[in-house]
Coordinates of C-alpha atoms in Angstrom, one line a residue:
Chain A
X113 CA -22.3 -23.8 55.0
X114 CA -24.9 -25.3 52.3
X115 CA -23.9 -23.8 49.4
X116 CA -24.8 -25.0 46.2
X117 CA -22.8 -25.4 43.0
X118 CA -23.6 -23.2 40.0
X119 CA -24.9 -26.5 37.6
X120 CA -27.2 -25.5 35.0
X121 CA -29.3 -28.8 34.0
X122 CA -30.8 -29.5 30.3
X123 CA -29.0 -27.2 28.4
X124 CA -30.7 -26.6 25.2
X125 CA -33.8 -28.6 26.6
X126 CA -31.0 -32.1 26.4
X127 CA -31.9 -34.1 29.4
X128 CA -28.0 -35.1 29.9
X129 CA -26.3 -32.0 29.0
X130 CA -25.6 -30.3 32.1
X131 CA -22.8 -28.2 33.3
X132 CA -20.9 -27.2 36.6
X133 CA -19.7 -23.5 35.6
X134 CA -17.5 -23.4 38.8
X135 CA -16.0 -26.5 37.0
X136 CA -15.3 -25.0 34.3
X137 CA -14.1 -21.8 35.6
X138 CA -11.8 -24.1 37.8
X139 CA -10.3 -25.7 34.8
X140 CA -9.9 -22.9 33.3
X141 CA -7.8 -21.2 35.9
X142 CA -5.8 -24.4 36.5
X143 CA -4.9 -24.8 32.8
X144 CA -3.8 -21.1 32.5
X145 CA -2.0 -21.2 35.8
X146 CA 0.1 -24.7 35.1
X147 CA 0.9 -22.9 31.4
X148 CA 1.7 -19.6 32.9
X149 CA 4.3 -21.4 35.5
X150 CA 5.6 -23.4 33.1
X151 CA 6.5 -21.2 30.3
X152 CA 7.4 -18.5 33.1
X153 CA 9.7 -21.3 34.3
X154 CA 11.6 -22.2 30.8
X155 CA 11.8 -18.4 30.0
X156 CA 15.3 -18.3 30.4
X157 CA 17.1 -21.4 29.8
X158 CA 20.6 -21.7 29.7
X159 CA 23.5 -24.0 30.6
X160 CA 24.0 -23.3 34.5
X161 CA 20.8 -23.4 35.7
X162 CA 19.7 -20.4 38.1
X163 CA 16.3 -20.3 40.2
X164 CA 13.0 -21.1 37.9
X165 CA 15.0 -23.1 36.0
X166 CA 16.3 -25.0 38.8
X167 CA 12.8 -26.0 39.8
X168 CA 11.6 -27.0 35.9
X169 CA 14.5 -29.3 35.8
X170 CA 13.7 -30.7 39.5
X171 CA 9.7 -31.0 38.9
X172 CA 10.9 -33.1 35.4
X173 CA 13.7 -35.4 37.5
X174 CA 11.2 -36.0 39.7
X175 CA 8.8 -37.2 37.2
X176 CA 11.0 -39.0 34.7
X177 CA 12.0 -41.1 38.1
X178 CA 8.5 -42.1 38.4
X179 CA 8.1 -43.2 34.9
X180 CA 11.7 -45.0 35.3
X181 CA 10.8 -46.9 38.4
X182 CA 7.1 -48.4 36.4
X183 CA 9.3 -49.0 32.9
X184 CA 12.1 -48.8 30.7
X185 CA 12.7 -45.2 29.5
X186 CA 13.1 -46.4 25.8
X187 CA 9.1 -46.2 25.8
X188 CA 9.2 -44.3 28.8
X189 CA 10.0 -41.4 27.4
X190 CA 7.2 -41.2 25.1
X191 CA 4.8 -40.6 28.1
X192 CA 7.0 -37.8 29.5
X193 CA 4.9 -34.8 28.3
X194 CA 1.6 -36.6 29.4
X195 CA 3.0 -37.3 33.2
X196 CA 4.5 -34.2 33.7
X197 CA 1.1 -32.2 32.7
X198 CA -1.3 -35.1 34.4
X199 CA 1.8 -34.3 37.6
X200 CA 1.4 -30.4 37.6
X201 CA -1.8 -30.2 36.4
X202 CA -3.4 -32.0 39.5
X203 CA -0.7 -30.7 42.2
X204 CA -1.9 -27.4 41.0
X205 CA -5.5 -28.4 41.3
X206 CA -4.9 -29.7 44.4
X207 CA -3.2 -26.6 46.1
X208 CA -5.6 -24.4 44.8
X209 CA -8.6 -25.6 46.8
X210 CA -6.7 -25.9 49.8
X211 CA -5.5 -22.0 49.6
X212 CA -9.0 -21.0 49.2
X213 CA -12.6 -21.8 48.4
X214 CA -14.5 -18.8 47.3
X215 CA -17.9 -18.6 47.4
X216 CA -20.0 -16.6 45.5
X217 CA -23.9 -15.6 45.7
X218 CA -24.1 -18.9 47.8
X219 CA -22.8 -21.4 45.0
X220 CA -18.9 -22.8 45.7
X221 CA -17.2 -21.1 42.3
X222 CA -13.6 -21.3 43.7
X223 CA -12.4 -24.7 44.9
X224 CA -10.1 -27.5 43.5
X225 CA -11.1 -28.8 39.9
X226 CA -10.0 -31.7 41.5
X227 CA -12.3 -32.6 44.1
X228 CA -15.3 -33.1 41.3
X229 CA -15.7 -37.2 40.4
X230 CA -16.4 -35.9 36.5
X231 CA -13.1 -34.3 36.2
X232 CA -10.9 -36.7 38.0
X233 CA -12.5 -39.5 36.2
X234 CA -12.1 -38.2 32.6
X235 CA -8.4 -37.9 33.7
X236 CA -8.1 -41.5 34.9
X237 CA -10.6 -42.6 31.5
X238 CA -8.3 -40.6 29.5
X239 CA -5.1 -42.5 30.8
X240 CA -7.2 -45.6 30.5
X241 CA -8.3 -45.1 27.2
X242 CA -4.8 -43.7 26.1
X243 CA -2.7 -46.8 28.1
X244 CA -5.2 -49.0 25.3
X245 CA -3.7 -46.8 22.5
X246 CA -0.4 -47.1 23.1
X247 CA -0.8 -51.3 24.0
X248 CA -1.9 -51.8 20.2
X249 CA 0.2 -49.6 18.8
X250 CA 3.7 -50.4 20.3
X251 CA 2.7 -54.0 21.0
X252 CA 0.4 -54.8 18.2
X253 CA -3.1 -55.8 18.6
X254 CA -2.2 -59.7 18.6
X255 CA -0.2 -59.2 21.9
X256 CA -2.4 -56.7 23.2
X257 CA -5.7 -59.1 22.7
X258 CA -3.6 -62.1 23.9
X259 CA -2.9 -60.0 27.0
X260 CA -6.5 -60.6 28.5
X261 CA -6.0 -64.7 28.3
X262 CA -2.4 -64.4 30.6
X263 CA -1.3 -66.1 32.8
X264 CA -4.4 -68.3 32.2
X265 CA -7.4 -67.7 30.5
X266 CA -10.0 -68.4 33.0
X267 CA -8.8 -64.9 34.3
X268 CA -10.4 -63.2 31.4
X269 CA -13.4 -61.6 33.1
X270 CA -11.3 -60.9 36.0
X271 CA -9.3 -58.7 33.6
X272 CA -11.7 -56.9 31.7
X273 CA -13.1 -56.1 35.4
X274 CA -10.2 -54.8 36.4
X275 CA -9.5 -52.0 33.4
X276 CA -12.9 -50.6 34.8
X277 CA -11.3 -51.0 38.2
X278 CA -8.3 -49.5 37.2
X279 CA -10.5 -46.3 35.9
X280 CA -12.6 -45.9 38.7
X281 CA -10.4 -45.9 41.4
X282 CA -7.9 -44.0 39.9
X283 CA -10.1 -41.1 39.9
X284 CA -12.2 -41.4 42.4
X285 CA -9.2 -41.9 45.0
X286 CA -8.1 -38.0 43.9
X287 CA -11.9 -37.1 44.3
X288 CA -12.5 -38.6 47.7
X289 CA -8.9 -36.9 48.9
X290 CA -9.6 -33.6 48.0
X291 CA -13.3 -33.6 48.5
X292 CA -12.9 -34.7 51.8
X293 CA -10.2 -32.2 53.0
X294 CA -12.6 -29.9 51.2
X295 CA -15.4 -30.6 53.4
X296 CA -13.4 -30.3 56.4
X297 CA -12.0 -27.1 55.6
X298 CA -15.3 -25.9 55.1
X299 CA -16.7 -27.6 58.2
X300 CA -13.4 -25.6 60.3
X301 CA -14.4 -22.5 58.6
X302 CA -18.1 -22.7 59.8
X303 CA -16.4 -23.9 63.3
X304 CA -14.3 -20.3 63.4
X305 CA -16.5 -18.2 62.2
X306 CA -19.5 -19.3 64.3
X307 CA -18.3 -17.0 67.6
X308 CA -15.2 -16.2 70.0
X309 CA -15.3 -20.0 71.0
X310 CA -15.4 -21.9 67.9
X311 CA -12.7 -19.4 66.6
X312 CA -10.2 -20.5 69.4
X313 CA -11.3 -23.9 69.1
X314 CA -11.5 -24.2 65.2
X315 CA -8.1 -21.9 63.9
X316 CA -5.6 -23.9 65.0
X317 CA -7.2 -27.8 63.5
X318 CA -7.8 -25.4 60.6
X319 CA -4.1 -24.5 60.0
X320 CA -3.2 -28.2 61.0
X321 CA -5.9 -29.8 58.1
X322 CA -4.4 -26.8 56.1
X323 CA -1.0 -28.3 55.8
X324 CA -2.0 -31.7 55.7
X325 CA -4.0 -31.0 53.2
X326 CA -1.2 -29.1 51.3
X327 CA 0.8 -32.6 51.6
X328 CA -2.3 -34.8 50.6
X329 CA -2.5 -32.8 47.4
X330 CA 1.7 -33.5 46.8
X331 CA 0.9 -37.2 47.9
X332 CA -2.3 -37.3 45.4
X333 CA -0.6 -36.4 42.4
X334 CA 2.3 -38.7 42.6
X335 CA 0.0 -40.9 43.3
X336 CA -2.3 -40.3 40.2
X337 CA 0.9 -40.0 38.1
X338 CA 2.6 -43.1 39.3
X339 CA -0.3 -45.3 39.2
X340 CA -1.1 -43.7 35.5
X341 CA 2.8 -44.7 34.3
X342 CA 2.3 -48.3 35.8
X343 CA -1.5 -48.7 34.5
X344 CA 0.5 -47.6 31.0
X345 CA 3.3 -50.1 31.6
X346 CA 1.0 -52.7 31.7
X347 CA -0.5 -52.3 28.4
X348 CA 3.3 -51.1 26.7
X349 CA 5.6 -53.6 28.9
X350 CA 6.6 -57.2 27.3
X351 CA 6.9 -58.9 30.6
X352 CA 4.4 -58.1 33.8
Chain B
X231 CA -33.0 -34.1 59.6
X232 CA -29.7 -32.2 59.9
X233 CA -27.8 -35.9 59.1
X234 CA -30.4 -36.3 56.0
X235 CA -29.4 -32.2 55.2
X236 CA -25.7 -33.0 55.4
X237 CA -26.3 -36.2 53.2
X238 CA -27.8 -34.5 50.6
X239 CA -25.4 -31.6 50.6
X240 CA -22.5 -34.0 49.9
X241 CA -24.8 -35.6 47.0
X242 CA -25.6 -32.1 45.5
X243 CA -22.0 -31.5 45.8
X244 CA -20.7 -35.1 44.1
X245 CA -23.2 -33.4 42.0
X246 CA -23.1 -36.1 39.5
X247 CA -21.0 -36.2 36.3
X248 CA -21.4 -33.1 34.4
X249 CA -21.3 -33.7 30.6
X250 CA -19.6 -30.6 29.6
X251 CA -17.4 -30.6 32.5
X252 CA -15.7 -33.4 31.4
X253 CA -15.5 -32.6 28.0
X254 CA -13.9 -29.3 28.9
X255 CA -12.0 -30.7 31.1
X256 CA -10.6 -33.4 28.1
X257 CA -10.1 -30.5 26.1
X258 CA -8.4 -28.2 28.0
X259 CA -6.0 -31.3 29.5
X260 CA -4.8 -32.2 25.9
X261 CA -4.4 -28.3 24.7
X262 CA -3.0 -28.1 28.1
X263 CA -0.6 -30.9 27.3
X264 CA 0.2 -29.8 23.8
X265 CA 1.1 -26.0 24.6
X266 CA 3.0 -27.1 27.7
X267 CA 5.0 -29.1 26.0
X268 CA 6.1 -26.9 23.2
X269 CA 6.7 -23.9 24.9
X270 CA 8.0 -25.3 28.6
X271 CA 8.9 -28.9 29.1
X272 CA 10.1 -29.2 25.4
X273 CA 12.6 -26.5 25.7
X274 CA 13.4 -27.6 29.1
X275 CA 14.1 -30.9 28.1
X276 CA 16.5 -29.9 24.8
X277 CA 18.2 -27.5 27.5
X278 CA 19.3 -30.6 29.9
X279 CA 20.0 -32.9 26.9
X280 CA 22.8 -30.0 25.2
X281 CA 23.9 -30.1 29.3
X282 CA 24.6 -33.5 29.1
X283 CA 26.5 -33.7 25.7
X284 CA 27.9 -30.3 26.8
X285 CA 29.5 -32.0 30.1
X286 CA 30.5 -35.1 28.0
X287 CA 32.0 -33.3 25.9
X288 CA 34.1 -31.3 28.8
X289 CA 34.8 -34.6 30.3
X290 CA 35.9 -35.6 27.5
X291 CA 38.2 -32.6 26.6
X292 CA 39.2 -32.6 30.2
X293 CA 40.4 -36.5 29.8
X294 CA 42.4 -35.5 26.7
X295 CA 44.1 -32.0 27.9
X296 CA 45.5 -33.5 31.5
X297 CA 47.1 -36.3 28.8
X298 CA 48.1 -33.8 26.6
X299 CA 49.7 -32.1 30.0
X300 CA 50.8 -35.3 30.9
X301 CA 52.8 -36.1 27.7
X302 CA 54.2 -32.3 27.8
X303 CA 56.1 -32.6 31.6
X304 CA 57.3 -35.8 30.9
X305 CA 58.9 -34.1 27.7
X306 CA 59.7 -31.3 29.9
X307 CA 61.4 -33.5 32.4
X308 CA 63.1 -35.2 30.0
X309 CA 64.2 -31.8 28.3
X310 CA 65.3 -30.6 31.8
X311 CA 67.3 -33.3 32.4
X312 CA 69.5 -33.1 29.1
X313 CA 70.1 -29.8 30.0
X314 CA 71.7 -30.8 33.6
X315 CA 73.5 -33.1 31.4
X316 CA 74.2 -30.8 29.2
X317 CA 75.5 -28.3 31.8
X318 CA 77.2 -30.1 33.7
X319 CA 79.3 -31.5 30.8
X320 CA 80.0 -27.9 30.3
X321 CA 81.0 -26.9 33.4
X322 CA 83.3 -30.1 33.6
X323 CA 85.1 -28.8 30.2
X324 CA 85.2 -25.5 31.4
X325 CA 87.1 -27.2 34.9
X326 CA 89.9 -29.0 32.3
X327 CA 90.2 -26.0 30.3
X328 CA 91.0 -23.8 32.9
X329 CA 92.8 -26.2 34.5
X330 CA 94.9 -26.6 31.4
X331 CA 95.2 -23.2 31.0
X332 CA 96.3 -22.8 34.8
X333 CA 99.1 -25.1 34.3
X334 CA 100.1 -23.4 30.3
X335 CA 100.1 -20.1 32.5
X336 CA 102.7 -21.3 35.4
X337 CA 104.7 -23.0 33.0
X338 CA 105.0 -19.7 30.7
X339 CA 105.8 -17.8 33.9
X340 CA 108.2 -20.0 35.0
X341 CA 110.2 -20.1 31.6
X342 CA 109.6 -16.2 31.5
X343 CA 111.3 -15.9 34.6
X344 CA 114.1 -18.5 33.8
X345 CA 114.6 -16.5 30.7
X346 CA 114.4 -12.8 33.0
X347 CA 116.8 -14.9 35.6
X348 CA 119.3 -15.7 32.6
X349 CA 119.2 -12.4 30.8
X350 CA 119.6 -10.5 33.9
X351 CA 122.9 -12.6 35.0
X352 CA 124.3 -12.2 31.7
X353 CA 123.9 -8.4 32.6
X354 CA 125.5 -8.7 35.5
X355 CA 128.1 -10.6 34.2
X356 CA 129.1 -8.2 31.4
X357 CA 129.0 -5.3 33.7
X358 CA 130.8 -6.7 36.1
X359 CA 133.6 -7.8 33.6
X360 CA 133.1 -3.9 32.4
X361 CA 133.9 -2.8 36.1
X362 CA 136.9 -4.9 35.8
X363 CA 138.4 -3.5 32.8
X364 CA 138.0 -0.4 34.4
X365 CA 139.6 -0.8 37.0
X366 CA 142.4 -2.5 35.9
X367 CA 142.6 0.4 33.4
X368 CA 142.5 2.6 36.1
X369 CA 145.1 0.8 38.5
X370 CA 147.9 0.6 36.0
X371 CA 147.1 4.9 35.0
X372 CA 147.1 5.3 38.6
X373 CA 150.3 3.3 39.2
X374 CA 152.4 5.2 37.0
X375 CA 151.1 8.2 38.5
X376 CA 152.1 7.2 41.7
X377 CA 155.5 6.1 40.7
X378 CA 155.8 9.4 39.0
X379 CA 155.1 11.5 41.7
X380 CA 157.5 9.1 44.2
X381 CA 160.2 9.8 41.7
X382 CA 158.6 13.8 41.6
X383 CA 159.2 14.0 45.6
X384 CA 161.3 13.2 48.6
X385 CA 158.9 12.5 51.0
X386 CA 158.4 10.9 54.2
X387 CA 156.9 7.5 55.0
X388 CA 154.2 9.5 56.4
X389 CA 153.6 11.6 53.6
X390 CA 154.0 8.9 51.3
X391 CA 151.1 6.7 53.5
X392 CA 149.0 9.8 53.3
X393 CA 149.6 10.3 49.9
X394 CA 148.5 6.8 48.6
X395 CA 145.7 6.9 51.0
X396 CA 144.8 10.1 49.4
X397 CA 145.0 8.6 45.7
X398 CA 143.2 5.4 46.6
X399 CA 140.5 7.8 48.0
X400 CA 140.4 9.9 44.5
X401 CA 140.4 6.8 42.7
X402 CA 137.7 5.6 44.9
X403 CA 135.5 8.4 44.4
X404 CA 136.4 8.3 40.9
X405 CA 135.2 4.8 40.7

């Protein structure tokens, strides 16, 4: 049950620099596994679209709706690429560490890169940061300034609260979804495995957390990936 | 303790923010993003894009061919019904001509057999006038031969009865 995670502190004697290896191993994996199914999946394109395909065009419906619903698809369209990846990037995180969590010489190497605050919050900064981006460039930075002091401009603090707001919770609402089901599934699995007793008692709450966690992770990244678009429609949208 | 255990798990596990995790994380996101989108969604995306135009266009030619179908039946029709006309004019003409030709066909008959009719009464007329002669011819021979022969012989009313019987029959049988 208390396993540790692989960190290594103070790399090169740097009192910040420190790493999570089963981080970056989980990246890793993730990355290769979203390219793998992706490319795998617009291998063999054509007109009447059979199986793989099928899917690709479903997964990219699917998302183009989301960005539809938060604004026009005239700018819409130019955040297509980065809500489909931010979409399959995190569903695929998400399933992973519900399938399994391997553990290996008593550090967690195999789990969701998704239930770790660091990653989940350089994707919401990196939205954040990106949403600012895209406000000055297709808005201009007189509109985007002149943004902060609407509809009043007492609100002003309340606004530049609320873009760390924005960051913060967008990532730490992934985190706290999939490291909780995390912990559970790892408190069930200590539950089963402890004897004949807690194996009755523990399999079948396992299984149930199982699929609900399977849906959690669906439900997570729409969530992430909606909230992203309308964070981004904020900053790109004329009228609020 | 076990509480102040578990708390301290789920620290070690929050772990803090690793520096390098989120830089690799950055990185591998945006080289994520750029691959992905050339090699998958990019593709995919062109794919449903020549789709669309592809079924607008078939739309499209699909509009314009049922017109094009359209525009040929009614010709058709039309075409079809000058050709009724065009029969049935025919067969009319072909009606009058035969009836013309019906009634050319009785009235050469009829004058043929008027002129059959008049021929073969002058026939008869000339052979009967022949017969005549003939027999006139023969009567007055036959007359003097009878008178000779009365003058020839004595003979008895009897004989004499018998005897022009007998010549009547000759000259039948010769007739």
């Amino acid at each position: 049950m208390d396993h540790g995670a692989p960190v290594i502190d103070n790399i090169f004697g740097i009192s910040w620099l420190s790493v999570n290896l089963s981080n970056v191993l989980m990246i890793t994996v993730t990355s290769i596994i979203v390219f793998v199914l992706c490319v795998l999946g617009a291998k063999k394109l054509q007109m009447k679209p059979t199986g793989a395909q099928n899917v690709m065009e479903w997964i990219l419906d699917f998302v183009k709706g989301i960005i539809n619903d938060t604004m026009g698809w005239k700018t819409g369209k130019l955040f297509l690429p980065l809500a489909l990846t931010l979409f399959t990037y995190i569903l695929v995180g998400n399933l992973l560490g519900v399938i399994t969590n391997g553990v290996f010489g008593g550090n967690v190497w195999w789990k969701s890169p998704t239930a770790d605050a660091g990653v989940t919050l350089t994707l919401s900064a990196m939205v954040i940061v990106l949403s600012h981006f895209y406000g000055i460039k297709l808005r201009g930075g007189k509109e985007y300034v002149k943004d902060y002091f609407r509809p009043i401009p007492i609100l002003f603090p309340i606004k530049l609260i609320e873009e760390f707001a924005n960051t913060l919770t967008l990532g730490l609402r992934l985190f706290g979804n999939l490291y909780a089901g995390e912990v559970l599934l790892a408190l069930l699995v200590g539950l089963t495995s402890s004897g004949v007793l807690g194996f009755f008692g523990g399999a079948i709450p396992f299984l149930a957390w199982q699929g609900f966690s399977v849906f959690i992770g669906g439900i997570q990244a729409f969530i992430f990936t909606m909230l992203a678009m309308v964070y981004m429609s904020h900053k790109v949208s004329e009228e609020h | 303790m076990h509480t102040f255990t578990d708390y301290s798990m789920i620290y070690a596990a929050l772990g803090g923010l690793h520096v390098i995790d989120m830089a690799v994380q950055l990185f591998f996101f945006i080289v994520l993003l750029l691959l992905v989108k050339k090699f998958a969604w990019g593709p995919v995306m062109n794919m449903m894009q020549k789709r669309e135009e592809y079924v607008a266009g078939e739309i499209e030619a699909a509009e314009s061919s049922r017109a094009e179908a359209e525009k040929a039946s009614k010709e058709a029709l039309a075409q079809l019904k000058q050709t009724k006309q065009e029969a049935q004019k025919m067969i009319e003409d072909a009606k009058n001509a035969g009836v013309r030709q019906e009634k050319d066909i009785i009235e050469s008959a009829r004058s043929e057999a008027a002129r059959i009719k008049e021929a073969a009464q002058a026939d008869i007329q000339t052979e009967k006038e022949k017969a005549l002669q003939a027999l006139q011819d023969k009567v007055a021979s036959l007359s003097v031969l009878i008178a000779s022969k009365v003058i020839e012989k004595e003979i008895s009313a009897q004989d004499q009865e018998k005897l022009i019987n007998d010549y009547i029959k000759e000259v039948g049988e010769e007739l």
